[in-house]
Coordinates of C-alpha atoms in Angstrom, one line a residue:
M1 CA -0.2 0.2 -0.1
K2 CA 2.9 2.5 1.2
K3 CA 3.9 1.6 -2.5
I4 CA 1.1 2.0 -4.2
I5 CA 1.1 6.1 -2.3
A6 CA 4.3 7.2 -3.1
I7 CA 3.7 6.3 -6.5
I8 CA 0.4 8.0 -6.6
L9 CA 2.4 11.2 -5.2
S10 CA 5.5 11.3 -7.6
A11 CA 2.7 11.3 -10.5
C12 CA 1.2 14.0 -9.0
L13 CA 3.9 15.6 -8.3
F14 CA 5.8 15.3 -11.5
P15 CA 4.2 17.5 -13.1
A16 CA 4.3 20.1 -10.7
M17 CA 8.2 19.8 -10.8
L18 CA 8.6 19.9 -14.5
W19 CA 7.1 23.1 -14.0
A20 CA 9.2 24.5 -11.3
E21 CA 11.9 23.2 -13.5
D22 CA 11.1 25.4 -16.6
K23 CA 9.8 28.7 -14.7
E24 CA 13.3 28.6 -13.8
Q25 CA 14.9 27.7 -17.1
K26 CA 13.0 31.1 -18.4
Q27 CA 15.6 33.7 -19.1
Y28 CA 14.4 36.9 -18.9
L29 CA 16.8 39.2 -19.7
P30 CA 19.0 40.2 -22.2
E31 CA 22.5 37.6 -22.6
E32 CA 25.7 38.2 -23.6
G33 CA 25.5 37.6 -28.2
D34 CA 22.1 38.2 -27.9
W35 CA 20.9 40.6 -31.1
A36 CA 17.6 42.8 -30.9
L37 CA 15.4 44.8 -33.3
G38 CA 12.8 47.7 -31.4
I39 CA 10.1 49.7 -32.8
D40 CA 8.0 52.4 -31.7
V41 CA 4.6 51.3 -30.3
V42 CA 2.8 55.0 -30.1
P43 CA 1.4 54.9 -33.5
I44 CA -0.2 51.9 -33.6
L45 CA -1.7 52.6 -30.0
K46 CA -2.5 55.8 -31.7
Y47 CA -4.5 53.9 -34.6
I48 CA -5.8 51.4 -32.5
G49 CA -7.4 54.4 -29.7
N50 CA -8.4 55.8 -32.5
A51 CA -10.1 52.5 -34.5
F52 CA -12.6 52.3 -30.5
N53 CA -13.1 55.9 -30.7
G54 CA -14.3 56.1 -33.7
T55 CA -12.1 58.0 -35.3
N56 CA -10.3 57.5 -39.4
G57 CA -6.9 55.6 -38.0
S58 CA -5.5 55.6 -41.9
N59 CA -3.8 59.0 -41.4
E60 CA -1.2 58.1 -38.5
L61 CA -0.8 54.3 -39.9
S62 CA 0.6 56.6 -43.1
H63 CA 3.8 57.4 -41.4
V64 CA 5.3 54.4 -40.6
G65 CA 7.7 54.0 -42.8
G66 CA 9.0 56.2 -40.5
T67 CA 10.8 60.2 -40.3
P68 CA 14.1 61.4 -40.0
F69 CA 14.9 62.2 -36.8
T70 CA 15.1 66.3 -37.5
S71 CA 13.8 68.7 -34.7
G72 CA 12.7 71.5 -37.6
K73 CA 14.6 73.9 -35.9
F74 CA 16.2 77.1 -37.4
G75 CA 12.9 77.2 -39.6
G76 CA 14.0 73.7 -41.5
Q77 CA 10.3 71.7 -42.5
G78 CA 11.3 68.7 -40.4
L79 CA 9.5 66.9 -37.8
M80 CA 10.6 64.2 -35.0
P81 CA 10.6 60.7 -36.2
T82 CA 7.0 59.2 -35.9
V83 CA 9.1 55.4 -35.8
S84 CA 12.6 54.4 -36.5
I85 CA 14.1 51.3 -35.9
M86 CA 16.6 49.9 -33.4
G87 CA 18.7 47.0 -33.1
K88 CA 21.3 45.9 -30.6
Y89 CA 24.4 43.2 -29.7
M90 CA 24.9 42.5 -26.4
L91 CA 28.8 42.3 -25.8
T92 CA 28.5 41.5 -22.3
D93 CA 24.9 40.9 -19.6
E94 CA 25.7 44.5 -19.4
W95 CA 26.9 46.2 -22.3
A96 CA 25.8 46.9 -25.7
V97 CA 25.9 48.8 -29.3
R98 CA 23.4 49.8 -30.6
A99 CA 22.4 51.1 -33.9
N100 CA 19.1 53.7 -34.2
V101 CA 17.4 54.2 -38.4
G102 CA 15.8 56.3 -39.1
L103 CA 14.0 56.7 -42.9
M104 CA 11.7 58.9 -45.3
I105 CA 11.1 58.5 -48.6
S106 CA 7.7 60.9 -50.1
S107 CA 6.1 62.1 -53.2
A108 CA 3.3 64.3 -53.5
N109 CA 1.2 65.0 -57.0
D110 CA -0.5 68.6 -57.3
K111 CA -2.8 69.2 -60.7
A112 CA -5.2 72.0 -61.6
Y113 CA -7.1 72.8 -64.2
S114 CA -5.6 76.2 -66.6
I115 CA -7.3 77.7 -69.7
D116 CA -6.5 76.3 -72.6
D117 CA -4.7 79.5 -74.9
K118 CA -4.6 77.6 -77.4
A119 CA -7.8 76.8 -77.8
L120 CA -9.2 79.7 -76.4
A121 CA -7.2 82.0 -79.3
E122 CA -8.5 79.1 -81.8
N123 CA -12.5 79.7 -80.5
P124 CA -13.0 82.8 -77.7
F125 CA -16.4 80.4 -76.5
S126 CA -14.0 77.4 -75.9
E127 CA -14.0 76.3 -72.9
A128 CA -11.0 73.7 -72.6
K129 CA -8.6 73.2 -70.4
V130 CA -5.1 71.8 -70.0
V131 CA -3.9 70.5 -66.6
D132 CA -1.1 71.8 -64.6
G133 CA 1.1 69.6 -62.3
A134 CA 3.5 69.8 -59.3
R135 CA 4.7 67.1 -57.4
Y136 CA 6.8 67.4 -54.3
D137 CA 9.6 64.4 -53.4
R138 CA 10.5 64.5 -50.2
N139 CA 13.9 62.4 -48.8
G140 CA 16.0 61.9 -45.9
M141 CA 17.0 59.9 -43.8
S142 CA 19.0 59.7 -39.5
M143 CA 21.6 56.9 -38.3
L144 CA 23.0 57.0 -34.8
L145 CA 25.4 54.6 -33.5
G146 CA 26.2 54.4 -29.4
A147 CA 27.1 52.1 -26.9
E148 CA 24.6 51.5 -23.9
Y149 CA 25.1 49.5 -20.7
R150 CA 22.2 48.3 -18.6
K151 CA 21.7 48.2 -15.3
G152 CA 19.8 45.3 -12.9
A153 CA 19.0 42.0 -11.8
R154 CA 15.6 42.1 -12.0
R155 CA 12.5 42.3 -14.9
I156 CA 13.3 45.9 -15.0
Q157 CA 16.6 47.6 -16.1
G158 CA 17.6 51.0 -15.9
V159 CA 19.4 51.9 -20.1
F160 CA 22.1 54.2 -20.1
G161 CA 23.1 55.2 -23.7
A162 CA 25.2 57.9 -26.1
G163 CA 26.4 57.9 -29.3
L164 CA 26.9 60.2 -32.5
L165 CA 24.4 60.9 -34.4
F166 CA 23.9 61.8 -38.1
A167 CA 20.7 63.0 -40.0
F168 CA 19.5 64.9 -43.4
Q169 CA 17.0 64.9 -45.0
N170 CA 16.4 66.9 -48.7
S171 CA 13.9 68.5 -51.1
K172 CA 12.7 68.6 -54.5
E173 CA 9.2 70.4 -56.2
T174 CA 9.2 69.9 -59.9
Y175 CA 6.3 71.9 -61.9
S176 CA 4.8 70.7 -65.4
W177 CA 2.4 73.7 -67.2
G178 CA -0.2 72.3 -70.1
N179 CA 0.1 75.4 -71.7
A180 CA 3.5 76.2 -73.2
L181 CA 6.1 79.4 -73.5
T182 CA 6.9 80.6 -76.8
E183 CA 7.2 83.3 -78.8
I184 CA 3.7 83.9 -79.2
N185 CA 2.9 82.8 -76.1
Q186 CA 5.1 84.6 -74.0
S187 CA 2.6 84.3 -70.4
P188 CA 0.4 81.9 -70.7
T189 CA -2.2 80.7 -68.5
S190 CA -1.1 78.7 -65.4
H191 CA -2.2 78.0 -62.0
T192 CA -0.2 79.3 -59.0
F193 CA 0.7 76.0 -56.7
A194 CA 0.9 77.0 -53.0
N195 CA 4.4 77.7 -51.9
M196 CA 6.1 78.5 -55.1
P197 CA 9.6 80.6 -55.8
T198 CA 8.8 84.6 -56.3
L199 CA 9.8 84.7 -59.8
P200 CA 10.8 88.1 -62.3
N201 CA 8.3 88.7 -64.9
G202 CA 7.4 86.7 -67.2
Y203 CA 9.1 83.7 -65.6
R204 CA 7.9 80.3 -64.2
A205 CA 9.9 78.0 -62.4
L206 CA 10.0 73.9 -63.7
T207 CA 11.8 72.7 -60.6
Q208 CA 12.9 73.6 -56.9
N209 CA 15.5 72.4 -55.5
E210 CA 17.5 72.1 -51.9
A211 CA 14.3 73.7 -50.4
G212 CA 14.5 73.3 -46.4
S213 CA 17.1 71.2 -47.0
D214 CA 19.1 70.3 -43.7
F215 CA 22.8 68.1 -42.5
Y216 CA 22.5 67.3 -38.5
L217 CA 25.3 65.6 -37.4
G218 CA 26.2 65.8 -33.5
V219 CA 26.1 63.7 -30.4
T220 CA 23.5 62.3 -27.9
G221 CA 23.3 61.0 -24.4
S222 CA 20.0 58.5 -23.3
A223 CA 18.1 57.3 -20.3
G224 CA 15.5 55.2 -19.9
V225 CA 13.5 51.7 -18.6
E226 CA 13.0 48.5 -20.6
W227 CA 10.4 46.6 -18.7
F228 CA 10.6 42.4 -19.8
V229 CA 6.9 41.7 -19.9
A230 CA 8.4 38.2 -21.1
P231 CA 10.9 36.0 -22.0
K232 CA 13.1 38.2 -23.9
I233 CA 10.3 40.4 -25.0
A234 CA 10.8 44.5 -22.8
L235 CA 9.0 46.8 -22.7
G236 CA 10.9 50.7 -23.5
A237 CA 10.8 54.1 -22.8
E238 CA 13.9 56.5 -23.6
V239 CA 14.8 59.9 -23.2
N240 CA 17.3 61.9 -25.2
L241 CA 19.8 64.7 -23.9
S242 CA 21.4 65.7 -27.7
L243 CA 23.7 68.3 -28.4
Y244 CA 24.2 68.8 -32.6
Y245 CA 25.0 71.1 -35.6
I246 CA 22.6 71.7 -37.9
F247 CA 23.3 73.2 -41.3
G248 CA 21.0 74.0 -44.0
T249 CA 22.1 74.1 -48.0
Q250 CA 21.8 76.6 -50.5
T251 CA 18.3 76.1 -52.6
Y252 CA 18.2 76.7 -57.0
V253 CA 15.8 77.4 -59.0
E254 CA 15.3 76.7 -62.7
S255 CA 12.9 78.6 -64.4
E256 CA 11.4 79.2 -67.9
G257 CA 10.7 82.8 -69.6
Y258 CA 10.8 85.0 -72.8
N259 CA 13.9 86.6 -72.9
A260 CA 13.1 89.8 -75.2
T261 CA 16.7 91.3 -75.1
L262 CA 17.6 88.3 -77.2
G263 CA 14.6 87.2 -78.3
K264 CA 14.2 83.5 -77.7
V265 CA 12.2 81.5 -74.7
E266 CA 15.5 80.8 -72.6
T267 CA 15.8 78.6 -69.6
R268 CA 17.9 79.5 -66.5
T269 CA 19.4 78.2 -63.2
D270 CA 19.3 80.3 -60.1
L271 CA 20.0 80.8 -56.9
Y272 CA 17.4 81.6 -54.4
A273 CA 17.9 81.5 -51.0
P274 CA 21.4 81.1 -48.8
G275 CA 22.1 78.3 -46.8
S276 CA 21.8 78.6 -42.7
N277 CA 23.2 76.8 -39.6
G278 CA 22.8 77.2 -35.8
I279 CA 23.6 74.9 -32.6
Y280 CA 20.7 72.7 -31.0
F281 CA 20.2 71.0 -27.0
G282 CA 17.7 70.0 -25.5
T283 CA 16.1 67.0 -24.7
E284 CA 14.2 64.8 -27.1
S285 CA 13.2 61.1 -27.7
L286 CA 15.1 60.3 -30.6
G287 CA 14.1 56.3 -31.5
G288 CA 10.3 56.7 -29.8
S289 CA 9.4 57.5 -26.2
L290 CA 7.6 54.7 -26.1
Y291 CA 9.1 50.8 -27.6
M292 CA 9.1 47.3 -27.8
T293 CA 12.3 45.2 -27.9
F294 CA 12.7 41.8 -29.2
Y295 CA 16.2 39.8 -28.2
F296 CA 17.1 36.6 -29.4

């Protein structure tokens, strides 16, 4: 009888012993040799919130591709990153090398109707129209390379880091016109798009290059926490202290117009605006104020 009871107790306790052993074997914190991939979760949370309150959240997801780290200071057209990708490699259990990359590639088109000058010249009652267009290209990227140190043996760790920052953004605007500029039609009818450069009378823009283009170079320090909600899966938040130098490029405009002196239509390229520069020092949330990291 004692042997039977012992066998039954062993059978009952064996799963519990395996569960306890499995629990002890769970490794929540990152270890030497681990790789990590992190993403900002703020846009996803905004989208979920909009879904519950009935707001159309499609605009939030349209930015998940990321935008470069540009603060928009000194008259720039930059924005803080909506999301960036973070990668890490654990050199030891406490030290890691880290990279943050943000990317923005965007293109938008604007179109409008103008009176068809040729059709109107042939028929004063003509209501024919032509299409004018403006294309806006905005591209840029940011990169932060550095190291971090983590402190804490439990599921909540403090994370402290420093790194070098490089970022840039550039822009180009391209215009197309339905009515051709000729010796006969020296002032063709055309639509006036927003933010077009101011040009001499008789000239209209073809392209505008480097408007609002900037380069950023500097250093950052960071402090934050990571809470491991599951083995090797952490929810984190951090704040950065950044010091960087900003310098903007010159803006060039290519235009076309009728040159009365030469008696012909010409295309010319002119310097439209000089570059700018400045220094920025302050706190911000580069790479995501709230992010999730997966270690493997």
